Amino acid sequence: MPIEIGHVEALFRYPVKSMAGERLEAADLGWYGLEGDRRLGLRRMDNRSGMPWLTASKLPDLIRYAPHPQEKGAQRDLPTHVRTPDGELMPVFGDDLAAEVGRRYGAPVQMMQLRHGIFDEASISVIASETMSEIGRLAGLNLDVRRFRPNIVVRLLRPAPFQEDEWLGGVLTFGDGTEEGDEAPAITVTMRDERCSMVNLDPDTASIAPEVMKAVVRANQNNAGIYGAVTRTGRLAVGQTIFLRGRPGGGEVKA
């Protein structure tokens, strides 16, 4: 039987990997995550590893670059321009943007587009606002949700931090009621979200606060939130009710 666990408090997508995100009221959930999420990324041209992407863990200023949809007729959900930290608007695939980022990084980079997205672990991430609040309390900081770069932020019915760990192996469905049944968009919870140093970065200034990651390590073995795999596509929207279904092993989540 499905258990109501909360509602969608916020939705985010990140058109260019490690750059600033967009806060949305609604979004299409496809087989490869939110439409338009991390479909672009900067490749380090001198890197031959399996993860050649430039991220804010290597260039903190990258989170201060803001993708913008500008041109009419451009591909749906993809930005055409990026605003730099200095306020200059540059075409997303232009030589000027690659040169600007490469100068800050100290090595050449190239903008790439991948049809299925550029993800570290999985195509969709979820975190509860209560989890972020607890990390902020432990770190002694008022944390901006953007530090955690979630796709879906949950406001829980039972306000307990790190409750997401209890969802492992279950299915989250999104809708206004259980009558939607098998029609509602859904994700299977596959793993906990092991955090990297990006949570230390202020999303506006890129200044570093190492106490944030230390708090995550101390509180929950460096895990905060979960990753999921899309098992049913559909429309997500702020305010939707979230249900947990089918946790294996017989454990229950208290509503």
Short mmCIF file of N, CA, C and O in Angstrom, two decimals, residues 156-203:
data_model
loop_
_atom_site.label_atom_id
_atom_site.label_comp_id
_atom_site.label_asym_id
_atom_site.label_seq_id
_atom_site.Cartn_x
_atom_site.Cartn_y
_atom_site.Cartn_z
N LEU A 156 8.61 17.00 3.93
CA LEU A 156 8.13 15.75 4.52
C LEU A 156 6.91 15.95 5.42
O LEU A 156 6.79 16.98 6.11
N LEU A 157 6.05 14.96 5.44
CA LEU A 157 4.96 14.94 6.42
C LEU A 157 5.53 14.69 7.81
O LEU A 157 5.08 15.27 8.80
N ARG A 158 6.49 13.78 7.89
CA ARG A 158 7.18 13.49 9.16
C ARG A 158 8.54 14.17 9.11
O ARG A 158 9.46 13.69 8.45
N PRO A 159 8.70 15.29 9.77
CA PRO A 159 9.92 16.10 9.62
C PRO A 159 11.13 15.51 10.34
O PRO A 159 11.54 15.98 11.41
N ALA A 160 11.71 14.47 9.74
CA ALA A 160 12.90 13.84 10.30
C ALA A 160 14.02 13.90 9.28
O ALA A 160 13.83 13.45 8.14
N PRO A 161 15.19 14.44 9.63
CA PRO A 161 16.28 14.51 8.67
C PRO A 161 16.80 13.14 8.27
O PRO A 161 16.72 12.18 9.04
N PHE A 162 17.31 13.05 7.05
CA PHE A 162 17.90 11.84 6.48
C PHE A 162 16.89 10.69 6.38
O PHE A 162 17.27 9.53 6.27
N GLN A 163 15.63 11.03 6.35
CA GLN A 163 14.58 10.04 6.16
C GLN A 163 14.71 9.37 4.78
O GLN A 163 14.24 8.24 4.58
N GLU A 164 15.36 10.04 3.84
CA GLU A 164 15.51 9.49 2.49
C GLU A 164 16.18 8.12 2.48
O GLU A 164 15.91 7.29 1.61
N ASP A 165 17.04 7.86 3.46
CA ASP A 165 17.72 6.56 3.53
C ASP A 165 16.71 5.41 3.65
O ASP A 165 16.98 4.29 3.19
N GLU A 166 15.56 5.68 4.23
CA GLU A 166 14.54 4.65 4.43
C GLU A 166 13.82 4.29 3.12
O GLU A 166 13.09 3.30 3.07
N TRP A 167 14.03 5.09 2.09
CA TRP A 167 13.31 4.86 0.82
C TRP A 167 14.05 3.91 -0.12
O TRP A 167 13.51 3.55 -1.17
N LEU A 168 15.26 3.53 0.22
CA LEU A 168 16.07 2.70 -0.67
C LEU A 168 15.32 1.43 -1.09
O LEU A 168 14.77 0.72 -0.24
N GLY A 169 15.29 1.16 -2.39
CA GLY A 169 14.61 0.00 -2.92
C GLY A 169 13.13 0.21 -3.19
O GLY A 169 12.49 -0.63 -3.81
N GLY A 170 12.60 1.33 -2.74
CA GLY A 170 11.19 1.64 -2.98
C GLY A 170 10.99 2.47 -4.23
O GLY A 170 11.93 2.81 -4.95
N VAL A 171 9.74 2.82 -4.48
CA VAL A 171 9.38 3.63 -5.65
C VAL A 171 8.64 4.87 -5.17
O VAL A 171 7.68 4.77 -4.39
N LEU A 172 9.10 6.03 -5.63
CA LEU A 172 8.41 7.29 -5.34
C LEU A 172 7.52 7.63 -6.52
O LEU A 172 7.97 7.67 -7.67
N THR A 173 6.24 7.88 -6.24
CA THR A 173 5.31 8.32 -7.28
C THR A 173 4.82 9.73 -6.95
O THR A 173 4.72 10.10 -5.79
N PHE A 174 4.52 10.48 -8.01
CA PHE A 174 4.22 11.90 -7.86
C PHE A 174 2.86 12.20 -8.48
O PHE A 174 2.62 11.93 -9.65
N GLY A 175 1.96 12.74 -7.66
CA GLY A 175 0.64 13.09 -8.17
C GLY A 175 -0.22 13.68 -7.09
O GLY A 175 0.21 13.84 -5.94
N ASP A 176 -1.47 13.98 -7.44
CA ASP A 176 -2.37 14.62 -6.49
C ASP A 176 -3.16 13.63 -5.66
O ASP A 176 -3.92 14.02 -4.78
N GLY A 177 -3.01 12.34 -5.94
CA GLY A 177 -3.73 11.36 -5.16
C GLY A 177 -3.47 9.95 -5.64
O GLY A 177 -2.99 9.74 -6.75
N THR A 178 -3.79 8.98 -4.82
CA THR A 178 -3.53 7.59 -5.18
C THR A 178 -4.41 7.12 -6.32
O THR A 178 -4.14 6.08 -6.92
N GLU A 179 -5.49 7.89 -6.64
CA GLU A 179 -6.34 7.45 -7.73
C GLU A 179 -5.62 7.47 -9.08
O GLU A 179 -6.05 6.87 -10.05
N GLU A 180 -4.49 8.17 -9.16
CA GLU A 180 -3.73 8.19 -10.39
C GLU A 180 -3.05 6.84 -10.64
O GLU A 180 -2.68 6.52 -11.76
N GLY A 181 -2.85 6.07 -9.58
CA GLY A 181 -2.32 4.72 -9.69
C GLY A 181 -1.09 4.62 -10.54
O GLY A 181 -0.10 5.33 -10.33
N ASP A 182 -1.15 3.72 -11.53
CA ASP A 182 0.01 3.45 -12.36
C ASP A 182 0.24 4.51 -13.43
O ASP A 182 1.13 4.36 -14.27
N GLU A 183 -0.55 5.58 -13.42
CA GLU A 183 -0.37 6.65 -14.40
C GLU A 183 0.64 7.69 -13.93
O GLU A 183 1.17 8.45 -14.74
N ALA A 184 0.90 7.77 -12.65
CA ALA A 184 1.73 8.83 -12.09
C ALA A 184 3.20 8.62 -12.44
O ALA A 184 3.68 7.49 -12.49
N PRO A 185 3.95 9.71 -12.69
CA PRO A 185 5.40 9.57 -12.89
C PRO A 185 6.03 8.96 -11.65
O PRO A 185 5.57 9.18 -10.52
N ALA A 186 7.11 8.18 -11.86
CA ALA A 186 7.69 7.45 -10.74
C ALA A 186 9.18 7.25 -10.93
O ALA A 186 9.67 7.18 -12.06
N ILE A 187 9.88 7.16 -9.82
CA ILE A 187 11.30 6.81 -9.83
C ILE A 187 11.56 5.72 -8.79
O ILE A 187 10.94 5.71 -7.72
N THR A 188 12.45 4.80 -9.13
CA THR A 188 12.89 3.79 -8.17
C THR A 188 14.13 4.31 -7.45
O THR A 188 15.07 4.78 -8.09
N VAL A 189 14.12 4.25 -6.13
CA VAL A 189 15.24 4.76 -5.33
C VAL A 189 16.36 3.73 -5.37
O VAL A 189 16.21 2.60 -4.88
N THR A 190 17.50 4.12 -5.95
CA THR A 190 18.57 3.16 -6.20
C THR A 190 19.76 3.27 -5.26
O THR A 190 20.42 2.27 -4.96
N MET A 191 20.06 4.47 -4.78
CA MET A 191 21.25 4.62 -3.93
C MET A 191 21.19 5.93 -3.14
O MET A 191 20.45 6.85 -3.50
N ARG A 192 21.96 5.98 -2.08
CA ARG A 192 22.10 7.22 -1.33
C ARG A 192 23.03 8.16 -2.08
O ARG A 192 23.88 7.72 -2.85
N ASP A 193 22.86 9.43 -1.85
CA ASP A 193 23.65 10.46 -2.52
C ASP A 193 24.88 10.78 -1.67
O ASP A 193 24.79 11.49 -0.67
N GLU A 194 26.02 10.20 -2.08
CA GLU A 194 27.27 10.47 -1.37
C GLU A 194 27.81 11.82 -1.84
O GLU A 194 28.05 12.04 -3.02
N ARG A 195 28.02 12.72 -0.90
CA ARG A 195 28.31 14.10 -1.24
C ARG A 195 29.79 14.36 -1.51
O ARG A 195 30.68 13.69 -0.95
N CYS A 196 30.03 15.33 -2.40
CA CYS A 196 31.38 15.78 -2.71
C CYS A 196 31.54 17.21 -2.21
O CYS A 196 30.63 17.78 -1.60
N SER A 197 32.67 17.80 -2.50
CA SER A 197 33.00 19.12 -1.96
C SER A 197 32.12 20.24 -2.52
O SER A 197 32.18 21.37 -2.01
N MET A 198 31.29 19.97 -3.51
CA MET A 198 30.44 21.02 -4.07
C MET A 198 29.47 21.58 -3.05
O MET A 198 29.03 22.73 -3.17
N VAL A 199 29.09 20.80 -2.03
CA VAL A 199 28.18 21.33 -1.01
C VAL A 199 28.84 22.45 -0.20
O VAL A 199 28.15 23.23 0.47
N ASN A 200 30.16 22.54 -0.27
CA ASN A 200 30.88 23.59 0.45
C ASN A 200 30.81 24.94 -0.25
O ASN A 200 31.18 25.97 0.32
N LEU A 201 30.37 24.97 -1.51
CA LEU A 201 30.45 26.18 -2.32
C LEU A 201 29.19 27.03 -2.21
O LEU A 201 28.07 26.54 -2.44
N ASP A 202 29.36 28.30 -1.88
CA ASP A 202 28.25 29.24 -1.92
C ASP A 202 27.83 29.44 -3.37
O ASP A 202 28.67 29.77 -4.22
N PRO A 203 26.55 29.23 -3.72
CA PRO A 203 26.15 29.29 -5.13
C PRO A 203 26.23 30.67 -5.75
O PRO A 203 26.22 30.78 -6.99
#
